[in-house]
Tab-separated table of C-alpha atoms in Angstrom:
chain	number	residue	atom	x	y	z
A	1	UNK	CA	0.122	0.026	0.094
A	2	UNK	CA	2.966	2.340	-0.370
A	3	UNK	CA	4.233	3.157	3.329
A	4	UNK	CA	7.200	1.951	5.161
A	5	UNK	CA	7.163	-0.020	8.326
A	6	UNK	CA	7.452	2.987	10.829
A	7	UNK	CA	4.740	4.945	8.841
A	8	UNK	CA	2.572	1.815	9.033
A	9	UNK	CA	2.999	1.674	12.858
A	10	UNK	CA	2.096	5.411	13.241
A	11	UNK	CA	-0.861	4.954	11.228
A	12	UNK	CA	-2.230	1.790	13.127
A	13	UNK	CA	-1.574	3.826	16.238
A	14	UNK	CA	-3.497	6.727	15.135
A	15	UNK	CA	-6.378	4.248	13.965
A	16	UNK	CA	-6.335	2.663	17.312
A	17	UNK	CA	-6.541	5.761	19.352
A	18	UNK	CA	-9.371	7.181	17.169
A	19	UNK	CA	-11.535	3.998	17.846
A	20	UNK	CA	-10.446	3.565	21.498
A	21	UNK	CA	-13.168	3.756	24.097
A	22	UNK	CA	-10.612	3.401	26.756
A	23	UNK	CA	-9.722	6.408	28.629
A	24	UNK	CA	-6.304	6.982	29.829
A	25	UNK	CA	-6.650	10.455	30.974
A	26	UNK	CA	-10.161	12.128	31.010
A	27	UNK	CA	-11.294	15.869	31.696
A	28	UNK	CA	-12.913	14.766	34.761
A	29	UNK	CA	-9.574	13.613	36.294
A	30	UNK	CA	-7.959	17.018	35.479
A	31	UNK	CA	-11.128	18.731	36.849
A	32	UNK	CA	-10.983	16.948	40.243
A	33	UNK	CA	-9.922	20.411	41.921
A	34	UNK	CA	-12.929	22.359	40.162
A	35	UNK	CA	-15.646	23.195	42.713
A	36	UNK	CA	-18.802	21.042	42.397
A	37	UNK	CA	-21.945	22.744	41.113
A	38	UNK	CA	-24.857	23.446	43.539
A	39	UNK	CA	-28.441	22.514	43.139
A	40	UNK	CA	-30.117	23.485	40.000
A	41	UNK	CA	-33.773	24.507	39.731
A	42	UNK	CA	-34.984	24.548	36.082
A	43	UNK	CA	-38.426	24.639	35.244
A	44	UNK	CA	-40.777	24.751	32.254
A	45	UNK	CA	-41.542	28.510	31.742
A	46	UNK	CA	-43.534	28.159	28.640
A	47	UNK	CA	-45.055	25.456	26.743
A	48	UNK	CA	-45.674	25.966	23.068
A	49	UNK	CA	-48.704	23.976	21.848
A	50	UNK	CA	-50.060	23.910	18.167
A	51	UNK	CA	-48.179	21.192	16.338
A	52	UNK	CA	-50.553	18.353	15.421
A	53	UNK	CA	-47.964	15.669	15.623
A	54	UNK	CA	-44.407	14.956	16.661
A	55	UNK	CA	-41.942	17.966	16.815
A	56	UNK	CA	-38.846	16.952	15.158
A	57	UNK	CA	-36.556	20.168	15.080
A	58	UNK	CA	-36.379	23.545	16.247
A	59	UNK	CA	-34.173	26.582	16.174
A	60	UNK	CA	-33.758	29.853	17.761
A	61	UNK	CA	-33.761	33.204	15.960
A	62	UNK	CA	-30.866	35.502	16.767
A	63	UNK	CA	-33.233	37.863	18.476
A	64	UNK	CA	-33.296	35.430	21.473
A	65	UNK	CA	-37.155	35.395	21.447
A	66	UNK	CA	-38.566	33.746	18.070
A	67	UNK	CA	-38.363	30.034	17.393
A	68	UNK	CA	-39.037	28.000	14.416
A	69	UNK	CA	-40.060	24.327	14.793
A	70	UNK	CA	-41.075	21.530	12.402
A	71	UNK	CA	-43.155	18.482	12.772
A	72	UNK	CA	-44.038	15.068	11.313
A	73	UNK	CA	-47.435	16.444	10.152
A	74	UNK	CA	-45.516	18.700	7.571
A	75	UNK	CA	-46.133	21.959	9.596
A	76	UNK	CA	-43.433	24.479	10.217
A	77	UNK	CA	-44.261	27.128	12.740
A	78	UNK	CA	-42.605	30.301	14.066
A	79	UNK	CA	-43.418	31.292	17.579
A	80	UNK	CA	-42.823	34.213	19.847
A	81	UNK	CA	-41.363	32.323	22.820
A	82	UNK	CA	-42.244	35.142	25.251
A	83	UNK	CA	-45.886	35.213	24.417
A	84	UNK	CA	-46.235	31.885	23.084
A	85	UNK	CA	-48.117	33.345	20.002
A	86	UNK	CA	-47.717	31.801	16.608
A	87	UNK	CA	-46.522	34.476	14.095
A	88	UNK	CA	-46.143	32.282	10.967
A	89	UNK	CA	-47.150	28.877	9.705
A	90	UNK	CA	-46.656	26.825	6.524
A	91	UNK	CA	-47.657	23.491	5.611
A	92	UNK	CA	-44.717	21.512	3.451
A	93	UNK	CA	-45.871	19.289	0.620
A	94	UNK	CA	-44.055	16.259	2.667
A	95	UNK	CA	-44.611	14.846	6.100
A	96	UNK	CA	-41.584	14.225	8.480
A	97	UNK	CA	-39.933	17.812	8.311
A	98	UNK	CA	-36.865	16.707	10.068
A	99	UNK	CA	-34.833	19.770	9.696
A	100	UNK	CA	-35.498	23.588	10.290
A	101	UNK	CA	-33.344	26.532	10.783
A	102	UNK	CA	-33.707	30.375	11.193
A	103	UNK	CA	-31.755	32.652	8.878
A	104	UNK	CA	-29.086	34.830	10.722
A	105	UNK	CA	-31.121	37.941	9.549
A	106	UNK	CA	-34.353	36.681	11.146
A	107	UNK	CA	-35.895	37.335	7.771
A	108	UNK	CA	-36.261	33.700	6.525
A	109	UNK	CA	-36.343	30.017	7.657
A	110	UNK	CA	-35.206	26.937	6.066
A	111	UNK	CA	-36.735	23.411	6.317
A	112	UNK	CA	-36.876	20.065	4.663
A	113	UNK	CA	-37.244	16.324	5.336
A	114	UNK	CA	-38.743	13.436	3.457
A	115	UNK	CA	-38.966	15.737	0.223
A	116	UNK	CA	-35.065	15.298	-0.010
A	117	UNK	CA	-34.914	19.062	-0.247
A	118	UNK	CA	-33.987	22.122	1.749
A	119	UNK	CA	-36.283	24.968	1.080
A	120	UNK	CA	-36.143	28.629	2.233
A	121	UNK	CA	-39.094	30.562	3.167
A	122	UNK	CA	-38.932	34.307	3.320
A	123	UNK	CA	-40.840	35.557	6.545
A	124	UNK	CA	-43.379	38.162	5.715
A	125	UNK	CA	-45.639	40.144	7.813
A	126	UNK	CA	-47.974	40.913	5.037
A	127	UNK	CA	-51.303	39.300	5.855
A	128	UNK	CA	-52.180	39.187	2.275
A	129	UNK	CA	-49.117	37.283	1.355
A	130	UNK	CA	-49.089	33.483	1.345
A	131	UNK	CA	-45.893	32.425	2.926
A	132	UNK	CA	-45.706	29.271	0.602
A	133	UNK	CA	-45.773	31.235	-2.390
A	134	UNK	CA	-42.228	32.660	-1.999
A	135	UNK	CA	-40.726	29.350	-1.278
A	136	UNK	CA	-37.398	28.644	-2.794
A	137	UNK	CA	-36.093	25.270	-3.259
A	138	UNK	CA	-32.095	25.341	-2.482
A	139	UNK	CA	-30.754	21.974	-1.716
A	140	UNK	CA	-31.416	18.604	-3.641
A	141	UNK	CA	-30.355	15.295	-1.866
A	142	UNK	CA	-31.110	11.750	-3.046
A	143	UNK	CA	-32.362	10.835	0.291
A	144	UNK	CA	-34.023	12.727	3.383
A	145	UNK	CA	-32.730	15.952	4.756
A	146	UNK	CA	-31.955	15.307	8.204
A	147	UNK	CA	-30.215	18.538	9.189
A	148	UNK	CA	-29.634	22.185	7.901
A	149	UNK	CA	-28.064	25.233	8.923
A	150	UNK	CA	-27.432	28.707	7.576
A	151	UNK	CA	-23.753	29.734	7.506
A	152	UNK	CA	-22.684	33.121	8.880
A	153	UNK	CA	-25.129	34.812	6.364
A	154	UNK	CA	-28.574	34.189	4.744
A	155	UNK	CA	-26.759	33.378	1.520
A	156	UNK	CA	-25.378	29.863	2.112
A	157	UNK	CA	-26.912	26.746	3.586
A	158	UNK	CA	-25.180	23.559	4.792
A	159	UNK	CA	-27.166	20.463	4.792
A	160	UNK	CA	-26.948	16.848	5.825
A	161	UNK	CA	-28.849	13.829	4.259
A	162	UNK	CA	-29.924	10.172	4.542
A	163	UNK	CA	-27.944	9.871	1.407
A	164	UNK	CA	-24.723	9.951	3.426
A	165	UNK	CA	-23.328	13.151	2.319
A	166	UNK	CA	-23.301	16.856	3.673
A	167	UNK	CA	-23.451	19.664	1.198
A	168	UNK	CA	-22.982	23.648	0.925
A	169	UNK	CA	-25.411	25.397	-1.208
A	170	UNK	CA	-25.765	29.089	-2.579
A	171	UNK	CA	-29.323	30.225	-1.465
A	172	UNK	CA	-29.994	32.603	-4.450
A	173	UNK	CA	-28.855	30.273	-7.287
A	174	UNK	CA	-29.534	26.930	-5.589
A	175	UNK	CA	-25.918	26.004	-6.765
A	176	UNK	CA	-24.035	23.160	-5.110
A	177	UNK	CA	-20.777	24.843	-3.572
A	178	UNK	CA	-19.176	21.856	-2.025
A	179	UNK	CA	-20.129	18.361	-1.130
A	180	UNK	CA	-18.736	16.216	1.793
A	181	UNK	CA	-18.255	12.609	1.265
A	182	UNK	CA	-16.945	10.139	3.845
A	183	UNK	CA	-19.642	8.839	6.024
A	184	UNK	CA	-20.694	5.259	5.465
A	185	UNK	CA	-24.277	5.705	6.114
A	186	UNK	CA	-27.000	8.209	6.916
A	187	UNK	CA	-25.752	11.614	8.272
A	188	UNK	CA	-28.135	12.749	11.014
A	189	UNK	CA	-26.761	15.901	12.411
A	190	UNK	CA	-24.197	18.870	11.832
A	191	UNK	CA	-22.998	21.846	13.609
A	192	UNK	CA	-21.053	24.898	12.328
A	193	UNK	CA	-17.910	25.739	14.328
A	194	UNK	CA	-18.264	29.225	16.030
A	195	UNK	CA	-17.225	31.875	13.619
A	196	UNK	CA	-14.160	32.835	15.279
A	197	UNK	CA	-12.698	29.293	14.682
A	198	UNK	CA	-12.900	29.488	11.098
A	199	UNK	CA	-14.548	27.479	8.149
A	200	UNK	CA	-15.281	23.904	9.681
A	201	UNK	CA	-18.247	21.828	10.669
A	202	UNK	CA	-18.747	18.702	12.349
A	203	UNK	CA	-21.267	15.965	11.288
A	204	UNK	CA	-22.493	12.689	12.793
A	205	UNK	CA	-24.185	9.597	11.423
A	206	UNK	CA	-25.474	6.121	11.565
A	207	UNK	CA	-21.931	4.864	10.880
A	208	UNK	CA	-21.314	5.851	14.435
A	209	UNK	CA	-18.744	8.357	13.266
A	210	UNK	CA	-18.351	12.158	14.048
A	211	UNK	CA	-16.314	13.791	11.178
A	212	UNK	CA	-14.875	17.240	11.127
A	213	UNK	CA	-14.790	19.051	7.588
A	214	UNK	CA	-13.060	21.760	5.904
A	215	UNK	CA	-15.760	23.770	4.194
A	216	UNK	CA	-13.492	25.181	1.442
A	217	UNK	CA	-11.823	21.999	0.143
A	218	UNK	CA	-14.604	19.518	1.053
A	219	UNK	CA	-11.927	17.404	2.989
A	220	UNK	CA	-12.498	15.567	6.046
A	221	UNK	CA	-9.811	16.867	8.548
A	222	UNK	CA	-10.499	14.657	11.730
A	223	UNK	CA	-12.827	11.838	12.486
A	224	UNK	CA	-13.926	10.039	15.660
A	225	UNK	CA	-15.303	6.614	16.043
A	226	UNK	CA	-15.995	5.762	19.801
A	227	UNK	CA	-19.751	5.607	19.940
A	228	UNK	CA	-21.490	2.195	19.657
A	229	UNK	CA	-24.427	3.325	17.759
A	230	UNK	CA	-25.970	6.185	15.679
A	231	UNK	CA	-24.774	9.852	16.490
A	232	UNK	CA	-28.010	11.828	16.629
A	233	UNK	CA	-26.642	15.131	17.554
A	234	UNK	CA	-23.347	17.128	17.586
A	235	UNK	CA	-22.699	20.443	19.004
A	236	UNK	CA	-19.530	22.644	19.362
A	237	UNK	CA	-18.108	23.695	22.639
A	238	UNK	CA	-18.353	27.601	22.750
A	239	UNK	CA	-14.565	27.910	22.382
A	240	UNK	CA	-14.755	25.960	19.230
A	241	UNK	CA	-11.969	23.717	20.625
A	242	UNK	CA	-14.235	20.681	21.277
A	243	UNK	CA	-17.580	19.291	20.483
A	244	UNK	CA	-20.227	17.017	22.160
A	245	UNK	CA	-22.274	14.149	20.637
A	246	UNK	CA	-25.241	12.406	21.674
A	247	UNK	CA	-26.193	8.897	20.649
A	248	UNK	CA	-28.479	5.913	20.494
A	249	UNK	CA	-25.925	4.073	22.543
A	250	UNK	CA	-27.339	6.234	25.564
A	251	UNK	CA	-24.022	8.188	26.122
A	252	UNK	CA	-23.018	11.596	25.193
A	253	UNK	CA	-19.286	12.321	24.738
A	254	UNK	CA	-16.979	15.131	24.438
A	255	UNK	CA	-14.113	15.187	21.803
A	256	UNK	CA	-11.425	17.607	22.041
A	257	UNK	CA	-10.226	18.717	18.406
A	258	UNK	CA	-6.662	19.765	19.405
A	259	UNK	CA	-5.943	16.590	21.486
A	260	UNK	CA	-7.679	14.655	18.694
A	261	UNK	CA	-9.613	12.369	20.738
A	262	UNK	CA	-12.480	11.729	23.051
A	263	UNK	CA	-11.851	13.353	26.356
A	264	UNK	CA	-15.114	12.732	28.364
A	265	UNK	CA	-18.144	10.242	28.537
A	266	UNK	CA	-21.495	11.224	30.047
A	267	UNK	CA	-23.342	8.186	31.126
A	268	UNK	CA	-25.008	6.253	33.681
A	269	UNK	CA	-26.026	2.640	34.141
A	270	UNK	CA	-29.743	3.844	34.673
A	271	UNK	CA	-29.745	5.620	31.411
A	272	UNK	CA	-30.516	3.112	28.655
A	273	UNK	CA	-32.373	5.179	26.090
A	274	UNK	CA	-30.544	6.977	23.252
A	275	UNK	CA	-29.750	10.700	23.551
A	276	UNK	CA	-31.258	12.524	20.598
A	277	UNK	CA	-30.134	16.181	21.020
A	278	UNK	CA	-27.494	18.086	22.964
A	279	UNK	CA	-26.392	21.650	23.619
A	280	UNK	CA	-24.044	23.578	25.862
A	281	UNK	CA	-24.835	26.358	28.200
A	282	UNK	CA	-23.019	29.780	27.442
A	283	UNK	CA	-19.754	28.967	29.309
A	284	UNK	CA	-19.743	25.337	28.276
A	285	UNK	CA	-19.888	24.183	32.019
A	286	UNK	CA	-23.354	22.565	31.577
A	287	UNK	CA	-24.350	19.983	28.683
A	288	UNK	CA	-28.224	19.683	28.231
A	289	UNK	CA	-29.151	16.339	26.540
A	290	UNK	CA	-32.588	15.138	25.520
A	291	UNK	CA	-33.486	11.603	25.546
A	292	UNK	CA	-35.775	8.967	24.112
A	293	UNK	CA	-36.960	8.010	27.671
A	294	UNK	CA	-38.811	11.530	27.809
A	295	UNK	CA	-36.290	13.309	30.168
A	296	UNK	CA	-33.546	16.006	29.846
A	297	UNK	CA	-30.179	15.332	31.622
A	298	UNK	CA	-28.067	18.153	32.583
A	299	UNK	CA	-24.410	17.164	32.855
A	300	UNK	CA	-21.515	18.994	34.488
A	301	UNK	CA	-19.292	18.873	31.449
A	302	UNK	CA	-15.937	19.067	33.610
A	303	UNK	CA	-16.724	16.671	36.190
A	304	UNK	CA	-18.700	14.209	34.223
A	305	UNK	CA	-21.716	13.892	36.754
A	306	UNK	CA	-25.211	14.432	36.162
A	307	UNK	CA	-26.328	17.785	38.138
A	308	UNK	CA	-30.224	17.467	37.229
A	309	UNK	CA	-32.949	15.500	35.496
A	310	UNK	CA	-35.770	17.335	33.969
A	311	UNK	CA	-39.217	15.732	33.659
A	312	UNK	CA	-42.070	17.112	31.746
A	313	UNK	CA	-42.273	15.936	28.289
A	314	UNK	CA	-44.813	13.059	27.683
A	315	UNK	CA	-42.954	11.396	24.891
A	316	UNK	CA	-39.295	11.455	23.295
A	317	UNK	CA	-37.423	14.604	23.509
A	318	UNK	CA	-36.192	14.891	19.881
A	319	UNK	CA	-34.703	18.268	19.618
A	320	UNK	CA	-32.979	20.820	22.021
A	321	UNK	CA	-31.240	24.218	21.729
A	322	UNK	CA	-29.876	26.877	24.122
A	323	UNK	CA	-31.160	30.432	23.323
A	324	UNK	CA	-28.480	32.846	21.752
A	325	UNK	CA	-28.062	34.715	25.060
A	326	UNK	CA	-28.105	31.737	27.134
A	327	UNK	CA	-31.002	32.673	29.326
A	328	UNK	CA	-33.114	29.630	28.561
A	329	UNK	CA	-33.245	26.565	26.456
A	330	UNK	CA	-35.992	24.957	24.427
A	331	UNK	CA	-36.785	21.253	24.021
A	332	UNK	CA	-39.189	19.814	21.277
A	333	UNK	CA	-40.858	16.520	21.562
A	334	UNK	CA	-43.028	13.554	20.170
A	335	UNK	CA	-45.586	14.827	22.537
A	336	UNK	CA	-46.345	17.605	20.072
A	337	UNK	CA	-45.187	20.426	22.274
A	338	UNK	CA	-42.141	22.488	22.668
A	339	UNK	CA	-41.047	23.695	26.223
A	340	UNK	CA	-38.861	26.619	27.290
A	341	UNK	CA	-36.843	25.976	30.412
A	342	UNK	CA	-34.897	28.424	32.629
B	1	UNK	CA	-13.298	-16.954	-9.825
B	2	UNK	CA	-14.497	-13.506	-10.704
B	3	UNK	CA	-16.663	-12.958	-7.585
B	4	UNK	CA	-13.445	-13.389	-5.462
B	5	UNK	CA	-11.611	-10.992	-7.609
B	6	UNK	CA	-14.002	-8.219	-7.313
B	7	UNK	CA	-14.304	-8.388	-3.596
B	8	UNK	CA	-10.532	-8.474	-3.136
B	9	UNK	CA	-10.130	-5.513	-5.627
B	10	UNK	CA	-12.775	-3.564	-3.578
B	11	UNK	CA	-11.062	-4.377	-0.230
B	12	UNK	CA	-7.725	-3.057	-1.477
B	13	UNK	CA	-9.442	0.076	-2.859
B	14	UNK	CA	-11.124	0.613	0.396
B	15	UNK	CA	-7.909	0.020	2.383
B	16	UNK	CA	-6.109	2.351	0.255
B	17	UNK	CA	-8.717	5.112	0.801
B	18	UNK	CA	-8.558	4.549	4.510
B	19	UNK	CA	-4.683	4.767	4.557
B	20	UNK	CA	-4.745	8.114	2.477
B	21	UNK	CA	-7.295	9.477	4.818
B	22	UNK	CA	-5.151	8.327	8.007
B	23	UNK	CA	-2.138	10.143	6.319
B	24	UNK	CA	-4.037	13.341	6.114
B	25	UNK	CA	-5.357	13.184	9.741
B	26	UNK	CA	-1.846	11.980	10.945
B	27	UNK	CA	-0.444	15.322	9.669
B	28	UNK	CA	-2.373	17.405	12.116
B	29	UNK	CA	-0.598	18.752	15.228
B	30	UNK	CA	-1.860	17.315	18.589
B	31	UNK	CA	-1.727	18.650	22.097
B	32	UNK	CA	-1.860	16.447	25.249
B	33	UNK	CA	-5.215	15.712	26.782
B	34	UNK	CA	-4.210	17.259	30.082
B	35	UNK	CA	-3.307	20.557	28.477
B	36	UNK	CA	-6.563	20.368	26.362
B	37	UNK	CA	-8.677	19.776	29.677
B	38	UNK	CA	-7.067	22.670	31.423
B	39	UNK	CA	-8.077	24.788	28.460
B	40	UNK	CA	-11.673	23.593	28.503
B	41	UNK	CA	-11.759	24.212	32.395
B	42	UNK	CA	-10.079	27.736	32.021
B	43	UNK	CA	-12.662	28.695	29.328
B	44	UNK	CA	-15.589	27.683	31.737
B	45	UNK	CA	-14.152	29.561	34.397
B	46	UNK	CA	-13.585	32.732	32.499
B	47	UNK	CA	-17.098	32.659	31.267
B	48	UNK	CA	-19.156	31.195	34.247
B	49	UNK	CA	-20.448	34.399	35.665
B	50	UNK	CA	-21.907	35.436	32.254
B	51	UNK	CA	-23.647	32.227	31.942
B	52	UNK	CA	-27.316	32.660	33.114
B	53	UNK	CA	-28.219	28.893	33.032
B	54	UNK	CA	-25.241	28.286	35.316
B	55	UNK	CA	-25.361	30.998	37.734
B	56	UNK	CA	-29.035	31.770	37.638
B	57	UNK	CA	-30.475	35.473	36.907
B	58	UNK	CA	-33.186	37.004	38.943
B	59	UNK	CA	-36.595	37.130	37.473
B	60	UNK	CA	-36.284	40.827	36.597
B	61	UNK	CA	-33.493	40.067	34.241
B	62	UNK	CA	-34.957	36.788	32.635
B	63	UNK	CA	-37.838	37.411	30.087
B	64	UNK	CA	-39.013	33.767	30.650
B	65	UNK	CA	-39.168	33.943	34.509
B	66	UNK	CA	-42.428	35.504	35.679
B	67	UNK	CA	-42.030	38.557	37.700
B	68	UNK	CA	-44.156	38.583	40.910
B	69	UNK	CA	-47.279	40.763	40.433
B	70	UNK	CA	-47.398	43.966	42.186
B	71	UNK	CA	-50.034	44.288	44.922
B	72	UNK	CA	-51.201	47.634	45.455
B	73	UNK	CA	-52.216	48.116	49.285
């Protein structure tokens, strides 16, 4: 295969450490001297009711107040989370709208699912205008759309698909700018690196791999394969130096990008259902994770312990995001509702 | 046996791809887990007081928390 003995050994060691579950030195050991967290009181402060079926995805607007959510019944709703009023609603031509995202300007939303596409809808306050009339089809995959995200502007969208690829699209022209090949199965999630860290993003898939990509070259620059099952959710640590994942193997994990390995596992014997969605609090100290057993677990990222368990949803938690200013987080569930917690 | 040849060729092609990818990834510079962990800790510490969900903010500052109604006596 064209490499000498020493190179071969180095490559094998790299391969081994990438796939290794076995921790020699985890964050928790280094964080022993860190003060433990006190009691947490977090309650449901708002319940958003209106979807007719499972809520599959949600995203916050940069105004820290509006939320877009999408559902199995094909409906996409924009809410004012302060008042719980619905501001916009559109019915997609497909069911299972698995992905939705708010544009950075707050003037549009993107969504898609079983239609294999990602479409952009400008948000208009003109009561005479039909939201669906201005719909723009941007992305085309050959299988379902599982995740989408605008980049730094309204001009580009990043998508992940059941076809095993991710792709970057120009919104105006619908042109494919870059495609990302490497996952061996459906890609289920993605997250863009915080803008200060540069042009990379992370994706997770049914191949149990989390992959970090260079957006310009389309190259995979790092990959991690320590989960035992599908990775449902990936989210960057606020500094951009690490990311967390949630998996059907009932664990969440933390991967450090500069150490190039898994550095923490968040699990308990009593937690046996998959984690569907994860997000960090503003400082990165807390990791909120929604599970298929209807609960939300709050983890101390540094110490590895669970600091709180939140009950309230009456079915799987499918989506979870912390608000842009970190004052609250929103969870969506198969129980048809969204909850705002603070 | 053509079936056997196809599968061997595919396996070699796959292995080649994997080695190429590992070569790219092996080229990146790594830091020690202990150093990476301390830096994560420092980031948390530096930003802790500005983390509303961590330190808690009074109802008056959190739009989602209900302010107590005023009672006029």
